[in-house]
GROMACS .gro file of C-alpha atoms in nm:
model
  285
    1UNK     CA    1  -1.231   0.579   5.735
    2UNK     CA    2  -1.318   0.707   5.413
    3UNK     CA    3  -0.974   0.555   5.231
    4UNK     CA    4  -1.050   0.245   5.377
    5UNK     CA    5  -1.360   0.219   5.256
    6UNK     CA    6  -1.249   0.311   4.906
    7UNK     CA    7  -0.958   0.045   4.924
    8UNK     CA    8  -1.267  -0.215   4.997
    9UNK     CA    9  -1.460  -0.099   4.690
   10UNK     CA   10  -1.197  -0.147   4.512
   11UNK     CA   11  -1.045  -0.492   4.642
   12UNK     CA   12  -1.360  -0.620   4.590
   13UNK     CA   13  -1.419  -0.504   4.233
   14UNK     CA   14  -1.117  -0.635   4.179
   15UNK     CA   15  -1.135  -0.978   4.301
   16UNK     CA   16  -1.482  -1.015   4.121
   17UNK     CA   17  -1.368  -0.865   3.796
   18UNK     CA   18  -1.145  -1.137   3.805
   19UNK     CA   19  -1.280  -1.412   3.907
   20UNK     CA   20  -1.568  -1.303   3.619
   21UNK     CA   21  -1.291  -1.303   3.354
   22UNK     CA   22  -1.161  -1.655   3.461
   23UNK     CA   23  -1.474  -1.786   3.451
   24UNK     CA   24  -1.550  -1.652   3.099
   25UNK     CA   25  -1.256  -1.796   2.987
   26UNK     CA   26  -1.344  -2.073   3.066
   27UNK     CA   27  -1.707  -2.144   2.984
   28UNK     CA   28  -1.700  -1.944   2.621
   29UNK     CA   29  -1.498  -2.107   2.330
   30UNK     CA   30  -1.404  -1.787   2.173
   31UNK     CA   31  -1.389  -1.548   2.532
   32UNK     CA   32  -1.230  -1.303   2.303
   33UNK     CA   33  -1.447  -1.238   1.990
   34UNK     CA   34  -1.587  -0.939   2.057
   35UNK     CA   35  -1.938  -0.991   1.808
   36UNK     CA   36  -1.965  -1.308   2.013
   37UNK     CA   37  -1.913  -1.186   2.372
   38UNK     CA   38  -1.860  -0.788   2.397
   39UNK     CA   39  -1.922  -0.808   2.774
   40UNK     CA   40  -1.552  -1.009   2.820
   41UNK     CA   41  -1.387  -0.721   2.654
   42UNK     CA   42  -1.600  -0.455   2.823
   43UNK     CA   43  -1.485  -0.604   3.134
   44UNK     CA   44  -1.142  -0.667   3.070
   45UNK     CA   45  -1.115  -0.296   2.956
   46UNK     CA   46  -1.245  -0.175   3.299
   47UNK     CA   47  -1.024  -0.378   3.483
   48UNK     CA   48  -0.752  -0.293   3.335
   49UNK     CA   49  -0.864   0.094   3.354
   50UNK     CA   50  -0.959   0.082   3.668
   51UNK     CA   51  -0.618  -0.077   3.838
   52UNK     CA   52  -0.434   0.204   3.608
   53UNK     CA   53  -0.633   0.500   3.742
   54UNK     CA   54  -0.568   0.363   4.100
   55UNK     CA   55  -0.226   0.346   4.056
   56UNK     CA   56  -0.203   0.644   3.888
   57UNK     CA   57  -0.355   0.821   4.198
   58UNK     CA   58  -0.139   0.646   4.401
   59UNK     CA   59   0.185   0.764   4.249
   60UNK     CA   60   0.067   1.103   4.191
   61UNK     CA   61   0.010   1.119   4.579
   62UNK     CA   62   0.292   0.985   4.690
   63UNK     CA   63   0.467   1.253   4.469
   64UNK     CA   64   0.256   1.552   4.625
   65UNK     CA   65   0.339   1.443   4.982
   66UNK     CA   66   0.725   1.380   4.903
   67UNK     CA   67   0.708   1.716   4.720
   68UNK     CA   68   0.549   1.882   5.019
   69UNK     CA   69   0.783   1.703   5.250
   70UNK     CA   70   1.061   1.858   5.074
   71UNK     CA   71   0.931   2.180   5.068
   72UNK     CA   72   0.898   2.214   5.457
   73UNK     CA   73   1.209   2.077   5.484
   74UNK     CA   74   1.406   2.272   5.229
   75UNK     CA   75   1.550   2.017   5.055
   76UNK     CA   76   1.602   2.098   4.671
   77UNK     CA   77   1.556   1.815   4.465
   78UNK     CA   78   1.766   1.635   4.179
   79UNK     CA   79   1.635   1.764   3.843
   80UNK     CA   80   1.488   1.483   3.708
   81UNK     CA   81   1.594   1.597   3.355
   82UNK     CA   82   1.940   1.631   3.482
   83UNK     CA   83   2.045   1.281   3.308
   84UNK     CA   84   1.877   1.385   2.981
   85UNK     CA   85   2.116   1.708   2.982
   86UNK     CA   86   2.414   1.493   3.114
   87UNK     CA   87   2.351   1.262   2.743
   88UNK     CA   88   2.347   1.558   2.507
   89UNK     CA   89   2.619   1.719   2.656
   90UNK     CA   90   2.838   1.351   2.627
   91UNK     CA   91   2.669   1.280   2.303
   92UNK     CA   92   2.780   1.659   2.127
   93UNK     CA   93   3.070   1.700   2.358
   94UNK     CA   94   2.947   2.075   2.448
   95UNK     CA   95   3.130   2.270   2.676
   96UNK     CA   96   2.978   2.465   2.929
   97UNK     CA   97   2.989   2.846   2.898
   98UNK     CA   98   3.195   2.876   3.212
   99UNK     CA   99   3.407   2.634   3.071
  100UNK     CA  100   3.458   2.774   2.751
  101UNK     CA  101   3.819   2.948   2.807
  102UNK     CA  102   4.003   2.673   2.819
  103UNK     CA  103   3.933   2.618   2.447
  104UNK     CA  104   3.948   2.922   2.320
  105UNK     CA  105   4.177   2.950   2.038
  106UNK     CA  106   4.461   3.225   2.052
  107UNK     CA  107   4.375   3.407   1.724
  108UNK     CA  108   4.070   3.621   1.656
  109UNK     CA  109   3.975   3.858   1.398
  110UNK     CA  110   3.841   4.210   1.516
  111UNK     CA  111   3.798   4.094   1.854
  112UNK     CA  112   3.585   3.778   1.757
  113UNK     CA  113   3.751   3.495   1.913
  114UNK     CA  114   3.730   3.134   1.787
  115UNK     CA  115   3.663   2.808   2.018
  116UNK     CA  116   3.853   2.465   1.931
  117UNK     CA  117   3.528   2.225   1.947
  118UNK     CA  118   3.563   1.953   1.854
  119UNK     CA  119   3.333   1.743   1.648
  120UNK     CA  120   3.041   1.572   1.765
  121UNK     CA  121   3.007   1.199   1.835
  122UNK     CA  122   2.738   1.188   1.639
  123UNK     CA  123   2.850   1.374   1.345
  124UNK     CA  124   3.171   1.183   1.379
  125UNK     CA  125   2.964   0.814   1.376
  126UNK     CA  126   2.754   0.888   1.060
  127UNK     CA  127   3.103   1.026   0.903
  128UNK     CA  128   3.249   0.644   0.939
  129UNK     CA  129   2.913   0.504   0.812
  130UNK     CA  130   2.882   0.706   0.527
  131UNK     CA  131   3.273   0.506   0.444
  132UNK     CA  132   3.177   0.197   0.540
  133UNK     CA  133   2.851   0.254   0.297
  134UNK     CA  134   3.065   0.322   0.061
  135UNK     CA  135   3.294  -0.001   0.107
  136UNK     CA  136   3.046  -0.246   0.069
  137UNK     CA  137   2.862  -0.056  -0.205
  138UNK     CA  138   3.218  -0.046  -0.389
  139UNK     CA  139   3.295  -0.399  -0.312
  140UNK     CA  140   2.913  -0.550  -0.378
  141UNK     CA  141   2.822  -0.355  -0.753
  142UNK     CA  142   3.166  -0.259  -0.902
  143UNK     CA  143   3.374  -0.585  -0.750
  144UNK     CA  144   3.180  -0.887  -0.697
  145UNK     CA  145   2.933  -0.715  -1.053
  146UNK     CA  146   2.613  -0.713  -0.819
  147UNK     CA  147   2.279  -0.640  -1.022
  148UNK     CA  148   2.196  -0.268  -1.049
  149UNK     CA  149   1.872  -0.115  -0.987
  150UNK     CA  150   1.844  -0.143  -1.421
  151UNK     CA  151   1.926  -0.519  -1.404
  152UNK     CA  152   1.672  -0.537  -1.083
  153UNK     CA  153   1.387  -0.439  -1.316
  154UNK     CA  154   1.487  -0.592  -1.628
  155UNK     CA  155   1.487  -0.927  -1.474
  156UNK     CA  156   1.151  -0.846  -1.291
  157UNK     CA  157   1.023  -0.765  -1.634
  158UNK     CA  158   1.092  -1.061  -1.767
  159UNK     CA  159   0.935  -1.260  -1.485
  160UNK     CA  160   0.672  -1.069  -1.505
  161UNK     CA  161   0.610  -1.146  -1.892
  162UNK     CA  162   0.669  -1.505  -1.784
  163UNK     CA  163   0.356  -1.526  -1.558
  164UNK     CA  164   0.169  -1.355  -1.770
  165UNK     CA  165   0.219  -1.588  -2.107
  166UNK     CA  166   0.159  -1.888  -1.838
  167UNK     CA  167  -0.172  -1.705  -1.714
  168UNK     CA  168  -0.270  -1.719  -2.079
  169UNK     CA  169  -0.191  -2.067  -2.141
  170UNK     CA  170  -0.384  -2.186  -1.824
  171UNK     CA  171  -0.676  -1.931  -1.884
  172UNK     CA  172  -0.955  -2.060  -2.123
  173UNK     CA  173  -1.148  -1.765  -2.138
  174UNK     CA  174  -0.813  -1.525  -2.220
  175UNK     CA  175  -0.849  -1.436  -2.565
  176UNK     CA  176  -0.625  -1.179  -2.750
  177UNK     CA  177  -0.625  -1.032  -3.104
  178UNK     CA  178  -0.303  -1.260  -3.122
  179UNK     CA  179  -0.470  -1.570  -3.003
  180UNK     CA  180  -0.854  -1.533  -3.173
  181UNK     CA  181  -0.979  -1.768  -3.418
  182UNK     CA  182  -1.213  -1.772  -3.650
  183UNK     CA  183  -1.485  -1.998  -3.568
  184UNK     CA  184  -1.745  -2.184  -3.839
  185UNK     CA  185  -1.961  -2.419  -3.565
  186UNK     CA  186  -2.337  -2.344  -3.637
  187UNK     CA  187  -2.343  -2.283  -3.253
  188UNK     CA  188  -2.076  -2.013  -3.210
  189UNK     CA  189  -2.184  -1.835  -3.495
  190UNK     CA  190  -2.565  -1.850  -3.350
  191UNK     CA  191  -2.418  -1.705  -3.001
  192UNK     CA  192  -2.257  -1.452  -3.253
  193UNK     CA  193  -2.554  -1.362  -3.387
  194UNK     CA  194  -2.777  -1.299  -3.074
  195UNK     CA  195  -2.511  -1.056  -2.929
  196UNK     CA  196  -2.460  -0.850  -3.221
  197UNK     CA  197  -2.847  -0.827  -3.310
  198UNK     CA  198  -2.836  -0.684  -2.898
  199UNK     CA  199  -2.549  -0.504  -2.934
  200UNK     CA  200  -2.453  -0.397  -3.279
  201UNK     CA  201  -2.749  -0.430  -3.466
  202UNK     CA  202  -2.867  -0.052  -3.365
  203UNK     CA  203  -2.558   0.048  -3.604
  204UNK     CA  204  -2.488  -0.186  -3.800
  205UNK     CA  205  -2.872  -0.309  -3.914
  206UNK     CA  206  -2.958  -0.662  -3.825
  207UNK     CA  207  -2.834  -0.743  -4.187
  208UNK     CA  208  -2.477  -0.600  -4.142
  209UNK     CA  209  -2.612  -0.347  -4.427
  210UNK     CA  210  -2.489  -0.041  -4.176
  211UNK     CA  211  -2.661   0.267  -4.080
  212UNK     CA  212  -2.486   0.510  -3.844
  213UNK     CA  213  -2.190   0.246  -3.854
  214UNK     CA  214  -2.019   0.129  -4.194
  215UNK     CA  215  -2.156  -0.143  -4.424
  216UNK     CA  216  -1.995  -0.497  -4.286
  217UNK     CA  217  -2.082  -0.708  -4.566
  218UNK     CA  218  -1.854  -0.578  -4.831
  219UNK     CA  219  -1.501  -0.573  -4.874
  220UNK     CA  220  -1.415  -0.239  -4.769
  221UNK     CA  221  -1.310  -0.204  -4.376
  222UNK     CA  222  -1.202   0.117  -4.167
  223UNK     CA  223  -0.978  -0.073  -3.952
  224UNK     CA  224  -0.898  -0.372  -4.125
  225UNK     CA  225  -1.094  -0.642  -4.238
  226UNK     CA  226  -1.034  -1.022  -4.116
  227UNK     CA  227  -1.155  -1.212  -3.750
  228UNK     CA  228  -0.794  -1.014  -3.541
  229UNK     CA  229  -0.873  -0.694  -3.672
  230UNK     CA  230  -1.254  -0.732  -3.618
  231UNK     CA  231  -1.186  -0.829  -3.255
  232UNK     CA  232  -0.924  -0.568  -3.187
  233UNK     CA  233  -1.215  -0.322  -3.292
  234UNK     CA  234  -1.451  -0.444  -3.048
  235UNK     CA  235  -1.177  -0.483  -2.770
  236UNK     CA  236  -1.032  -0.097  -2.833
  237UNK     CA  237  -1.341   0.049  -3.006
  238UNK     CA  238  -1.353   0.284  -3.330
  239UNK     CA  239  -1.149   0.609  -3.434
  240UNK     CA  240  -1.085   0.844  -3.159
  241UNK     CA  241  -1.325   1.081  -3.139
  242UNK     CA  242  -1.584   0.886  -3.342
  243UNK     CA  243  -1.694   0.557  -3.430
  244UNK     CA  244  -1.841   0.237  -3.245
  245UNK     CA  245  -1.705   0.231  -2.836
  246UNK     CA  246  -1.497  -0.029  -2.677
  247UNK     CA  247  -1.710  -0.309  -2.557
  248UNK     CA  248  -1.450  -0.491  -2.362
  249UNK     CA  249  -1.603  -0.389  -2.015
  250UNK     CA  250  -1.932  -0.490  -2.177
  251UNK     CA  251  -1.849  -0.836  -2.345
  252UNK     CA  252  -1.654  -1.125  -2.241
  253UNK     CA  253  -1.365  -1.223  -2.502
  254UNK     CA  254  -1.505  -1.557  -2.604
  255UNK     CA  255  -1.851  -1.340  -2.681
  256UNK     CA  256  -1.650  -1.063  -2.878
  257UNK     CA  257  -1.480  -1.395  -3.058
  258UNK     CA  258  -1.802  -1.490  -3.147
  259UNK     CA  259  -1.947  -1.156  -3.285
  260UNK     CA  260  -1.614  -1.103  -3.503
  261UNK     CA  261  -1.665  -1.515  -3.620
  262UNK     CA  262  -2.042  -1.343  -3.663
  263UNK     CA  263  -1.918  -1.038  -3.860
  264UNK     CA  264  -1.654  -1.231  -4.125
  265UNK     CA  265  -1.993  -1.482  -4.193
  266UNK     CA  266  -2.140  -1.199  -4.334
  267UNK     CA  267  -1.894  -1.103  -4.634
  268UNK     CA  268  -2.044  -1.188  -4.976
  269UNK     CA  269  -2.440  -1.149  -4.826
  270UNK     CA  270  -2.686  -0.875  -4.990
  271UNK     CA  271  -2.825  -0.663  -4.728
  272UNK     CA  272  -3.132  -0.497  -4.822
  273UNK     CA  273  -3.020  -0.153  -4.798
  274UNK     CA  274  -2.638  -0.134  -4.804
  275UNK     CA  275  -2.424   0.098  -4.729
  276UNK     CA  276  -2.197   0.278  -4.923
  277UNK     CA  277  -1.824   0.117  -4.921
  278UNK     CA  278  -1.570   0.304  -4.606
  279UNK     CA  279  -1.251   0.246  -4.563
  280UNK     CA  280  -0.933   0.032  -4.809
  281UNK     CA  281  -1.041  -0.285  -4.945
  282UNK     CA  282  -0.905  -0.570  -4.770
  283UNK     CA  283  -0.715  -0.861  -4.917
  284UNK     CA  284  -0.682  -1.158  -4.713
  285UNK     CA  285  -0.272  -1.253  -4.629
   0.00000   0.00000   0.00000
């Protein structure tokens, strides 16, 4: 009585799991987004659960009784590894140990005798791939001149340099101490301005006279004078160790353009108190 009712329970939860699921299916859009309807897969996860568990039970059961059947019987059963032995014995070609005189070998050395294996199948198979490796290898690099792991990067390389010259060309805002330009518009120089007086002028005075940093109105530079070697300062910063930081993570490149534009505009001006001359003078190529 009691297994029938349990097979009832579970027929019907069943049949009404189901019929829920088919009917979600149908009346959602998306039955199976799970931030739109969690219920569906809450659902579908107990069903599924629930028919495993039961037959689960079921085989586990079914293997006690025919176990106990067996038992009273006296029937020995098949070991159910016995196939997984019968593979590794084909697969290494071992000889059992009550087997083993027929190939023992009829030397021996101080009464330690020597058995005439022979090699196994598997040792045998990776032997022949390890040749045939070798084949094509011989045949595809040294033969046919296929491109070596060198070559391989090379040409990569290359490729690579390739999309990067045609990012530059396509990228506006991509500027380089090779590709920076000196700009004279009243408007870039005014942009210039209002970055260095937030940025530099703490430094370099609002004049360009210099204070903690060196005098940028005279002809004398630390790392070069002209608009690619003022840029390449901002971009990589000062001397190691000391000197101004490296503002790329803080500027973009067509601001830093403008500061070293800025920075040129002031050669020739008086600052009010300047700063001894640093660095080589700088002669203009």
């Amino acid at each position: 009585m009691k297994k029938k009712i349990q097979s009832i329970i579970y027929i019907i939860f069943v049949l009404t799991t189901f019929f829920a699921l088919v009917k979600a299916f149908i009346a959602y859009k998306n039955p199976l987004n799970f931030f739109e309807n969690p219920l569906v897969w809450f659902a579908l996860i107990g069903f599924v659960l629930v028919i495993t568990l039961k037959e689960l039970v079921n085989y586990l059961a079914t293997k006690k009784a025919t176990e106990l059947i067996n038992e009273k019987e006296g029937i020995i059963p098949e070991d159910p590894n016995l196939w997984i032995k019968k593979l590794m014995a084909k697969w290494t070609r071992a000889k059992a140990i009550e087997e083993e005189e027929s190939i023992v070998l009829d030397h021996n050395y101080d009464g330690i005798q020597e058995l005439d294996n022979s090699l196994p199948p598997w040792w045998v198979y990776m032997f022949y791939a390890t040749i045939l490796f070798a084949v094509v290898y011989l045949v595809r690099f040294e033969v046919m001149g296929g491109a070596t792991p060198e070559m391989e990067y090379q040409e990569a390389v290359a490729q690579a340099k390739m999309q990067v010259n045609k990012f530059k060309e396509t990228t506006p805002d991509l500027i380089t101490a090779e590709t920076v330009e000196l700009l004279t518009d009243a408007s870039s120089l005014k942009r210039g301005k209002a970055v260095f007086n937030l940025n530099c002028a703490s430094c370099h005075l609002a004049d360009g006279g210099g204070a903690i940093g060196p005098n940028l109105t005279d002809e004398y530079w630390i790392l070069g004078g002209g608009v690619k070697n003022v840029f390449a300062t901002l971009v990589n910063g000062g001397r190691d160790g000391k000197g101004m930081i490296s503002w790329k993570n803080t500027l973009k490149p067509s601001d830093m353009e403008k500061v070293a534009s800025y920075v040129i505009s002031l050669q020739g001006t008086t600052p009010e108190k300047a700063k001894a001359p640093q660095g080589e003078k700088w002669i203009e190529e």
